[in-house]
Tab-separated table of C-alpha atoms in Angstrom:
chain	number	residue	atom	x	y	z
P	1	MET	CA	-23.484	-20.489	1.204
P	2	VAL	CA	-26.992	-18.775	0.071
P	3	GLU	CA	-28.968	-20.501	2.642
P	4	VAL	CA	-26.639	-19.519	5.250
P	5	LEU	CA	-26.568	-15.802	4.596
P	6	ARG	CA	-30.246	-15.721	4.236
P	7	ASP	CA	-30.708	-16.817	7.697
P	8	ALA	CA	-28.520	-14.504	8.646
P	9	LEU	CA	-29.901	-11.625	7.115
P	10	GLY	CA	-32.595	-12.329	8.944
P	11	HIS	CA	-30.225	-11.263	12.550
P	12	LEU	CA	-28.345	-8.254	11.355
P	13	ARG	CA	-29.584	-5.307	13.048
P	14	VAL	CA	-29.399	-1.417	10.980
P	15	THR	CA	-29.477	1.935	13.339
P	16	HIS	CA	-30.357	5.009	11.846
P	17	GLY	CA	-31.519	3.222	8.877
P	18	MET	CA	-28.070	3.405	7.229
P	19	PHE	CA	-25.483	1.650	9.506
P	20	LEU	CA	-24.951	-1.772	10.237
P	21	ASP	CA	-25.329	-2.472	13.971
P	22	TRP	CA	-21.508	-4.079	14.059
P	23	HIS	CA	-23.024	-6.053	17.326
P	24	SER	CA	-25.068	-8.273	15.173
P	25	LEU	CA	-22.007	-9.118	12.320
P	26	ALA	CA	-21.233	-11.983	14.600
P	27	THR	CA	-24.529	-13.981	12.605
P	28	LEU	CA	-22.304	-13.778	9.712
P	29	ALA	CA	-18.980	-16.045	10.638
P	30	SER	CA	-20.979	-19.053	9.463
P	31	LEU	CA	-20.677	-17.949	6.085
P	32	ASP	CA	-16.370	-18.632	6.095
P	33	ASP	CA	-17.613	-22.017	7.780
P	34	ALA	CA	-19.398	-22.665	4.312
P	35	LEU	CA	-16.474	-21.287	2.147
P	36	PRO	CA	-14.932	-24.721	-0.014
P	37	ARG	CA	-11.308	-24.682	0.483
P	38	GLN	CA	-8.966	-22.139	-0.682
P	39	ASP	CA	-6.212	-23.597	-1.346
P	40	LYS	CA	-8.078	-25.001	-4.303
P	41	GLN	CA	-8.476	-21.529	-5.694
P	42	PRO	CA	-6.239	-19.846	-8.005
P	43	VAL	CA	-6.153	-16.475	-5.738
P	44	SER	CA	-7.858	-17.254	-2.703
P	45	LEU	CA	-10.854	-15.303	-1.608
P	46	THR	CA	-8.438	-14.514	1.644
P	47	ALA	CA	-5.509	-13.110	-0.450
P	48	MET	CA	-8.350	-10.683	-2.076
P	49	ILE	CA	-9.992	-10.096	0.758
P	50	ASP	CA	-9.217	-10.890	4.420
P	51	ASP	CA	-9.125	-14.031	6.790
P	52	ARG	CA	-12.997	-14.008	7.163
P	53	PRO	CA	-13.565	-13.282	3.378
P	54	ALA	CA	-16.916	-14.272	3.027
P	55	SER	CA	-18.167	-12.412	6.142
P	56	ASP	CA	-16.942	-9.090	5.158
P	57	PHE	CA	-17.520	-9.459	1.648
P	58	ALA	CA	-21.347	-9.420	2.403
P	59	ALA	CA	-20.922	-7.026	4.965
P	60	ASP	CA	-19.212	-4.482	2.512
P	61	ARG	CA	-22.056	-5.463	-0.386
P	62	ILE	CA	-24.842	-4.444	2.426
P	63	GLY	CA	-22.793	-1.554	3.710
P	64	ARG	CA	-22.734	-0.187	0.501
P	65	ILE	CA	-25.960	-0.099	-0.293
P	66	LEU	CA	-27.104	1.061	3.156
P	67	MET	CA	-24.556	4.216	2.829
P	68	GLU	CA	-24.880	4.699	-1.306
P	69	GLY	CA	-28.987	5.614	-1.553
P	70	GLY	CA	-30.267	2.069	-0.586
P	71	ALA	CA	-31.961	3.461	2.351
P	72	ASP	CA	-32.856	6.754	4.128
P	73	TRP	CA	-31.949	8.024	7.558
P	74	LYS	CA	-34.221	7.570	10.438
P	75	ASP	CA	-33.612	9.781	13.741
P	76	ASP	CA	-34.597	6.894	15.611
P	77	ALA	CA	-31.254	5.480	16.958
P	78	SER	CA	-32.630	2.014	18.207
P	79	PRO	CA	-31.231	-1.242	15.925
P	80	GLU	CA	-34.078	-2.587	14.284
P	81	PRO	CA	-33.920	-5.617	11.402
P	82	LEU	CA	-32.183	-5.208	8.130
P	83	THR	CA	-34.963	-7.482	6.055
P	84	ASN	CA	-37.146	-4.354	7.537
P	85	LEU	CA	-35.914	-2.399	4.505
P	86	PRO	CA	-37.266	-2.839	0.794
P	87	ARG	CA	-34.048	-3.360	-0.198
P	88	PHE	CA	-33.273	-5.973	2.047
P	89	ALA	CA	-37.147	-7.493	2.476
P	90	ASP	CA	-36.474	-10.439	-0.134
P	91	ALA	CA	-33.358	-11.980	2.302
P	92	ALA	CA	-33.700	-15.135	-0.691
P	93	ARG	CA	-33.069	-13.075	-3.347
P	94	PHE	CA	-30.326	-10.792	-1.896
P	95	ALA	CA	-28.267	-14.195	-0.242
P	96	ARG	CA	-28.442	-15.007	-4.014
P	97	GLU	CA	-27.027	-11.615	-5.459
P	98	VAL	CA	-24.230	-11.131	-3.352
P	99	VAL	CA	-22.834	-15.203	-3.566
P	100	GLY	CA	-22.832	-14.944	-7.261
P	101	GLU	CA	-21.104	-11.369	-6.765
P	102	LEU	CA	-18.838	-13.304	-4.256
P	103	ASN	CA	-18.432	-16.228	-7.020
P	104	SER	CA	-17.631	-13.756	-10.245
P	105	LEU	CA	-14.325	-12.430	-8.223
P	106	PRO	CA	-11.360	-11.407	-8.886
P	107	TRP	CA	-13.189	-7.877	-10.435
P	108	ARG	CA	-10.455	-6.084	-12.478
P	109	TYR	CA	-9.481	-2.562	-10.904
P	110	THR	CA	-7.600	0.431	-11.643
P	111	PHE	CA	-5.891	1.979	-8.207
P	112	SER	CA	-5.022	5.830	-8.593
P	113	LEU	CA	-3.253	6.945	-5.667
P	114	ARG	CA	-2.147	10.232	-5.154
P	115	LEU	CA	1.525	10.769	-4.792
P	116	PRO	CA	3.097	12.833	-1.574
P	117	HIS	CA	2.765	16.737	-2.937
P	118	LYS	CA	6.462	16.992	-3.445
P	119	ILE	CA	7.029	14.298	-5.446
P	120	GLY	CA	4.097	14.370	-7.931
P	121	SER	CA	4.680	18.504	-8.158
P	122	VAL	CA	8.420	17.608	-9.777
P	123	LEU	CA	7.541	14.081	-11.754
P	124	ARG	CA	4.566	16.194	-13.590
P	125	ALA	CA	6.733	18.327	-15.105
P	126	MET	CA	8.843	15.476	-16.483
P	127	ILE	CA	5.103	13.560	-18.164
P	128	ASP	CA	4.687	14.318	-21.809
P	129	ALA	CA	1.331	15.753	-23.273
P	130	THR	CA	-0.329	12.194	-22.790
P	131	GLY	CA	-0.297	12.935	-19.121
P	132	ARG	CA	0.806	9.098	-17.951
P	133	ARG	CA	4.366	7.611	-18.116
P	134	ASP	CA	5.050	3.788	-17.845
P	135	ILE	CA	6.833	2.691	-15.148
P	136	GLY	CA	6.649	-1.413	-15.882
P	137	GLY	CA	4.624	-3.965	-15.142
P	138	GLY	CA	1.147	-2.312	-15.930
P	139	LEU	CA	2.131	1.082	-13.384
P	140	ALA	CA	1.617	4.358	-14.699
P	141	LEU	CA	2.192	7.438	-13.013
P	142	ALA	CA	-0.300	9.897	-14.255
P	143	ASP	CA	-1.906	12.994	-14.259
P	144	GLU	CA	-5.357	14.363	-14.191
P	145	ARG	CA	-4.778	15.033	-18.842
P	146	ALA	CA	-5.100	11.295	-18.702
P	147	LEU	CA	-7.169	10.719	-16.017
P	148	ASP	CA	-10.000	12.876	-16.748
P	149	GLY	CA	-12.470	11.550	-19.208
P	150	TYR	CA	-11.114	7.890	-18.699
P	151	LEU	CA	-11.787	6.936	-15.541
P	152	PRO	CA	-14.787	9.297	-14.378
P	153	LEU	CA	-15.073	10.681	-10.903
P	154	PRO	CA	-18.769	10.659	-9.458
P	155	GLU	CA	-20.219	14.836	-9.992
P	156	GLY	CA	-19.584	15.169	-6.036
P	157	LEU	CA	-16.281	14.740	-6.109
P	158	ASN	CA	-15.667	16.638	-8.478
P	159	ARG	CA	-17.652	19.748	-7.012
P	160	LEU	CA	-15.846	19.213	-3.483
P	161	ALA	CA	-12.227	19.085	-5.701
P	162	LEU	CA	-13.731	23.135	-6.774
P	163	LEU	CA	-14.443	23.905	-3.282
P	164	GLY	CA	-11.091	23.301	-2.464
P	165	GLY	CA	-11.392	19.321	-0.875
P	166	GLY	CA	-9.128	18.081	-2.663
P	167	HIS	CA	-11.049	14.774	-3.349
P	168	GLY	CA	-11.292	15.542	-7.340
P	169	TRP	CA	-8.457	14.975	-9.614
P	170	GLY	CA	-5.664	17.048	-8.459
P	171	SER	CA	-4.710	19.801	-11.322
P	172	ASP	CA	-1.229	19.961	-9.236
P	173	THR	CA	-0.227	16.180	-8.385
P	174	VAL	CA	0.730	12.285	-9.716
P	175	TYR	CA	-1.035	9.668	-9.225
P	176	LEU	CA	0.566	6.161	-9.224
P	177	GLN	CA	-1.808	4.000	-10.944
P	178	VAL	CA	-1.650	0.250	-9.801
P	179	PRO	CA	-3.916	-2.326	-11.877
P	180	LEU	CA	-4.638	-5.099	-9.630
P	181	GLU	CA	-7.601	-8.042	-10.014
P	182	GLY	CA	-9.124	-9.318	-6.575
P	183	TYR	CA	-11.654	-6.738	-4.340
P	184	ALA	CA	-11.947	-3.837	-3.172
P	185	ASP	CA	-13.813	-2.614	-0.470
P	186	LYS	CA	-15.330	0.101	0.287
P	187	TYR	CA	-12.910	1.891	3.160
P	188	GLY	CA	-9.574	0.392	1.553
P	189	MET	CA	-9.232	-2.354	4.150
P	190	SER	CA	-9.103	-5.849	1.921
P	191	GLY	CA	-5.907	-7.804	0.750
P	192	THR	CA	-6.135	-6.010	-2.793
P	193	ALA	CA	-6.393	-2.332	-1.585
P	194	ARG	CA	-3.585	-3.146	0.963
P	195	LEU	CA	-1.548	-4.558	-1.738
P	196	ALA	CA	-2.232	-1.141	-4.113
P	197	VAL	CA	-0.670	0.521	-0.933
P	198	GLU	CA	1.787	-1.413	-0.255
P	199	THR	CA	3.270	-0.979	-4.471
P	200	MET	CA	3.168	2.523	-3.271
P	201	GLN	CA	5.324	2.410	-0.621
P	202	THR	CA	7.076	0.075	-2.956
P	203	PHE	CA	7.610	2.874	-5.442
P	204	ILE	CA	8.651	5.493	-2.818
P	205	GLY	CA	11.528	2.947	-0.816
P	206	LEU	CA	13.076	2.271	-4.437
P	207	GLY	CA	13.189	6.353	-4.670
P	208	ILE	CA	14.872	6.241	-1.625
P	209	ALA	CA	17.440	3.436	-2.881
P	210	LEU	CA	18.139	4.860	-5.923
P	211	ARG	CA	18.794	8.186	-4.165
P	212	ILE	CA	16.240	10.947	-5.267
P	213	PHE	CA	13.517	10.803	-2.667
P	214	ARG	CA	14.388	11.912	0.520
P	215	TYR	CA	12.409	12.270	3.802
P	216	ASP	CA	12.275	15.379	5.956
P	217	PRO	CA	11.013	14.757	9.715
P	218	SER	CA	10.337	18.353	10.371
P	219	TYR	CA	7.723	18.591	7.435
P	220	THR	CA	4.244	18.892	8.825
P	221	PRO	CA	1.733	19.356	6.292
P	222	LEU	CA	-1.219	21.684	6.747
P	223	GLY	CA	0.152	21.931	10.081
P	224	PHE	CA	-1.987	19.965	12.628
P	225	ALA	CA	-4.584	19.378	10.314
P	226	GLN	CA	-4.726	16.070	8.086
P	227	PRO	CA	-4.337	16.751	4.663
P	228	ALA	CA	-6.443	16.148	1.795
P	229	ILE	CA	-5.608	13.071	-0.072
P	230	VAL	CA	-7.841	10.613	-1.560
P	231	HIS	CA	-7.010	7.578	-3.290
P	232	HIS	CA	-10.044	6.099	-6.329
P	233	VAL	CA	-10.691	2.782	-7.272
P	234	HIS	CA	-12.147	2.678	-10.409
P	235	ARG	CA	-13.412	-1.244	-11.469
P	236	HIS	CA	-13.614	-2.202	-14.826
P	237	ASP	CA	-16.681	-4.211	-16.090
P	238	ALA	CA	-17.680	-5.753	-19.399
P	239	GLY	CA	-19.348	-3.550	-21.752
P	240	GLU	CA	-19.652	-0.822	-19.383
P	241	GLY	CA	-15.885	0.368	-19.304
P	242	ALA	CA	-13.980	1.867	-15.734
P	243	VAL	CA	-16.987	2.638	-13.070
P	244	HIS	CA	-15.716	4.112	-9.838
P	245	ASP	CA	-15.760	2.126	-7.486
P	246	THR	CA	-14.792	3.850	-4.279
P	247	ALA	CA	-12.259	6.529	-2.749
P	248	PHE	CA	-10.488	6.135	0.381
P	249	GLY	CA	-7.721	7.515	2.423
P	250	LEU	CA	-5.212	6.354	4.636
P	251	GLU	CA	-4.735	6.122	8.224
P	252	ALA	CA	-4.097	9.505	10.143
P	253	SER	CA	-0.335	9.317	11.107
P	254	MET	CA	0.702	7.361	7.985
P	255	LEU	CA	-0.836	9.837	6.232
P	256	MET	CA	0.892	12.509	6.958
P	257	GLY	CA	3.788	10.386	7.223
P	258	MET	CA	3.919	10.137	3.406
P	259	GLU	CA	3.845	13.643	2.715
P	260	GLY	CA	7.431	14.076	4.345
P	261	PHE	CA	8.630	12.488	1.423
P	262	ALA	CA	10.174	15.316	-1.419
P	263	PHE	CA	12.791	15.051	-4.471
P	264	VAL	CA	16.582	14.930	-3.559
P	265	GLU	CA	17.763	18.225	-4.294
P	266	TYR	CA	21.604	17.552	-5.969
P	267	GLY	CA	21.478	21.286	-7.979
P	268	PRO	CA	21.861	22.242	-11.333
P	269	ALA	CA	25.358	20.205	-12.403
P	270	PHE	CA	22.602	17.243	-11.876
P	271	PRO	CA	19.866	17.731	-15.046
P	272	MET	CA	16.717	16.248	-12.459
P	273	GLU	CA	15.056	15.210	-15.788
P	274	MET	CA	17.738	12.880	-17.163
P	275	LEU	CA	18.273	11.798	-13.233
P	276	VAL	CA	14.227	10.484	-12.720
P	277	ALA	CA	14.368	9.093	-16.287
P	278	ASP	CA	17.415	7.001	-15.361
P	279	VAL	CA	15.716	6.135	-12.322
P	280	ILE	CA	12.326	5.296	-13.264
P	281	GLU	CA	14.084	2.827	-15.760
P	282	ARG	CA	15.845	0.795	-12.933
P	283	MET	CA	12.813	0.360	-11.300
P	284	ARG	CA	10.945	-0.616	-14.096
P	285	ILE	CA	13.425	-3.597	-14.032
P	286	CYS	CA	11.585	-4.268	-10.556
P	287	PHE	CA	7.941	-4.038	-11.543
P	288	THR	CA	8.930	-5.787	-14.849
P	289	HIS	CA	9.957	-9.203	-13.367
P	290	PRO	CA	7.843	-8.669	-9.811
P	291	LYS	CA	8.955	-12.552	-8.585
P	292	GLU	CA	12.332	-12.138	-9.434
P	293	ALA	CA	12.081	-8.423	-6.927
P	294	THR	CA	9.780	-9.998	-5.081
P	295	ARG	CA	12.565	-9.427	-1.687
P	296	ILE	CA	13.906	-6.266	-3.517
P	297	ASN	CA	10.365	-4.419	-3.680
P	298	ARG	CA	8.765	-5.975	-0.239
P	299	ALA	CA	12.608	-4.072	1.573
P	300	ALA	CA	11.610	-1.282	-0.601
P	301	GLN	CA	8.762	-1.203	1.156
P	302	TRP	CA	9.870	-1.522	4.702
P	303	LEU	CA	12.734	1.111	3.802
P	304	ALA	CA	10.116	3.552	2.617
P	305	THR	CA	7.784	2.668	6.128
P	306	SER	CA	10.722	3.154	8.248
P	307	SER	CA	11.511	6.308	6.728
P	308	MET	CA	8.237	8.027	7.548
P	309	SER	CA	7.882	6.363	11.303
P	310	ARG	CA	7.091	8.951	13.926
P	311	ASN	CA	9.011	6.467	16.472
P	312	GLY	CA	12.872	6.026	16.424
P	313	THR	CA	13.000	2.688	17.778
P	314	MET	CA	10.246	1.416	14.926
P	315	ALA	CA	12.229	3.119	12.575
P	316	PHE	CA	15.304	1.404	13.233
P	317	VAL	CA	14.134	-2.356	13.308
P	318	GLN	CA	12.274	-1.527	10.310
P	319	ALA	CA	14.998	-0.549	8.632
P	320	MET	CA	16.427	-3.800	9.866
P	321	VAL	CA	13.595	-6.087	8.630
P	322	ALA	CA	14.354	-4.317	5.009
P	323	VAL	CA	17.656	-5.991	5.316
P	324	GLU	CA	16.987	-8.832	6.910
P	325	ILE	CA	14.132	-9.462	4.146
P	326	LEU	CA	16.917	-8.603	1.368
P	327	LEU	CA	19.605	-10.682	2.390
P	328	GLY	CA	17.989	-13.192	5.044
P	329	ASP	CA	18.186	-16.698	4.494
P	330	LYS	CA	16.564	-19.174	7.226
P	331	LYS	CA	18.936	-22.143	6.917
P	332	THR	CA	21.819	-20.179	6.601
P	333	THR	CA	20.485	-18.098	9.703
P	334	ASP	CA	20.205	-21.442	12.050
P	335	MET	CA	23.472	-22.489	11.535
P	336	VAL	CA	25.295	-18.592	11.819
P	337	GLY	CA	23.436	-16.849	12.983
P	338	ILE	CA	20.780	-14.016	11.747
P	339	GLY	CA	23.773	-11.398	12.606
P	340	GLU	CA	26.701	-12.357	11.874
P	341	LEU	CA	25.148	-13.478	8.090
P	342	LEU	CA	23.254	-10.334	7.447
P	343	SER	CA	26.883	-8.928	8.046
P	344	ASN	CA	28.873	-11.252	5.903
P	345	ARG	CA	26.378	-10.620	2.957
P	346	LEU	CA	26.029	-6.707	3.297
P	347	ALA	CA	29.851	-6.287	3.430
P	348	TYR	CA	30.566	-8.591	0.257
P	349	LEU	CA	27.219	-6.809	-1.579
P	350	ILE	CA	28.095	-3.325	-1.051
P	351	GLY	CA	32.078	-3.028	0.176
P	352	THR	CA	34.350	-1.339	-2.426
P	353	SER	CA	37.556	-2.795	-0.860
P	354	GLN	CA	38.472	-5.697	0.971
P	355	ALA	CA	39.006	-2.113	3.852
P	356	ASP	CA	35.438	-1.214	3.094
P	357	ARG	CA	33.986	-4.280	3.462
P	358	GLU	CA	36.110	-4.560	7.076
P	359	GLN	CA	34.330	-1.407	7.713
P	360	VAL	CA	30.694	-2.549	7.066
P	361	LEU	CA	31.135	-5.594	9.042
P	362	SER	CA	32.401	-3.512	12.101
P	363	ASP	CA	29.196	-0.998	11.504
P	364	PHE	CA	26.543	-3.481	10.971
P	365	ARG	CA	27.572	-5.224	14.062
P	366	GLY	CA	27.178	-2.114	15.884
P	367	LEU	CA	24.093	-1.331	14.101
P	368	TYR	CA	22.473	-5.030	14.926
P	369	ALA	CA	23.201	-4.745	18.434
P	370	VAL	CA	20.815	-1.649	18.608
P	371	ARG	CA	18.514	-3.896	17.180
P	372	SER	CA	18.559	-6.849	18.909
P	373	GLU	CA	18.796	-4.273	22.452
P	374	ILE	CA	15.120	-2.828	21.490
P	375	VAL	CA	13.833	-6.320	20.703
P	376	HIS	CA	15.156	-7.908	23.641
P	377	SER	CA	15.005	-4.971	26.199
P	378	GLY	CA	11.976	-2.859	25.044
P	379	LYS	CA	14.083	0.042	24.468
P	380	THR	CA	11.947	2.861	23.785
P	381	ARG	CA	14.135	6.116	22.728
P	382	LEU	CA	17.170	6.401	20.410
P	383	SER	CA	20.125	8.065	21.818
P	384	HIS	CA	21.583	10.926	19.535
P	385	SER	CA	24.848	8.672	18.834
P	386	GLU	CA	21.841	5.744	17.269
P	387	TRP	CA	20.183	8.549	15.760
P	388	ALA	CA	23.249	8.738	13.492
P	389	LYS	CA	23.751	5.027	13.378
P	390	TYR	CA	20.264	4.730	12.216
P	391	SER	CA	21.262	7.403	9.209
P	392	ARG	CA	23.909	4.760	8.544
P	393	LEU	CA	21.493	1.542	8.649
P	394	VAL	CA	19.327	3.505	5.705
P	395	TRP	CA	22.111	4.564	3.926
P	396	MET	CA	23.791	0.925	3.692
P	397	CYS	CA	19.838	-0.598	3.624
P	398	GLY	CA	19.528	1.455	0.296
P	399	THR	CA	22.677	0.514	-0.965
P	400	ALA	CA	22.185	-2.761	-1.001
P	401	ILE	CA	18.575	-2.809	-2.531
P	402	LYS	CA	20.508	-0.623	-5.246
P	403	GLU	CA	22.999	-3.153	-5.987
P	404	GLU	CA	20.562	-6.032	-5.722
P	405	ILE	CA	18.999	-4.102	-8.452
P	406	GLU	CA	21.578	-3.748	-10.791
P	407	LEU	CA	22.189	-7.619	-10.246
P	408	LEU	CA	18.537	-8.442	-11.291
P	409	ARG	CA	19.139	-5.927	-14.395
P	410	LYS	CA	22.180	-8.062	-15.371
P	411	ASN	CA	20.327	-10.792	-15.050
P	412	SER	CA	17.089	-9.805	-17.022
P	413	ARG	CA	19.500	-8.684	-19.931
């Protein structure tokens, strides 16, 4: 692999002395062909990075050096050989360095993911003076009291925070901390980084199912501007402690969608702190037993994604997928059909009486018919009555997740 990368480096080009020329990146593809079989690894590079792990890893390591002070800006935009730059002139040495890093994976990280403002502002009041609250499985809710000092930010990011850029530790929000092993690329696109974001979606989806989070589709933060939310990644190096590795945002539409989540307002008769504490304990079961809660957590993720979708038909299908993840079974589906299987399983899971089960059966068959029309005819818009059905579907999905959590709690005692 060192030899392959050494030869490939000679074909890479940069523009302005700082940016990899994407046309030349194809030369790195031979690195993936040189990889040993991934099915023999405890955690595959494909899972940690993507389906082109070696080439994308190498491109990210090179790109970081170029962008983080390893090169100087040049006005001339003409592509030039990467090896013209001093840092890459010794191609063999640099190739050994990158392959050595690849061989040392997985690396340990803490992802600090900023929660939607309306959720974070309420949760903040429920975290004690330590600034941190454990929620199971190594996950925690934290604010700047726990983060300052322990997870340092580069000086430039702290200055931006003072200027209102929103990139430092926010004083008015809460972060979901997710510890993971793998590889985090600079832009949050690797499998490890995506898993961290999916964990945040699961957290929100569980909150929807447990009736403390809601989505306000009319909420658009900062008018038409993109909200300033940055997720920070720290790498834990032996002997060096936590080192800031990168900061990344979410794709614009997802970012705007995330900010629409808020707490359900139950009124003074329901003390919010007690309600949230109870919900966090139920979430803890899911995060503490991730293997047993795989279906629950994945369904919750899809429920959250459905809630923040700006496309009605897509939201409907995503909510139905959440139900299928939770209650589907391929073997049984092949015999009785997915719609009928889900109808019956859902009716017996959430129905509180025989009459209620019959109502759930009837309602869900109608909901599945809408899903089929969307998928098979390409339907692009929901009617007013179908939006009402979508609300019913979301309620059913959330209730099913809630009941599955209760079953998991009983099995875990």
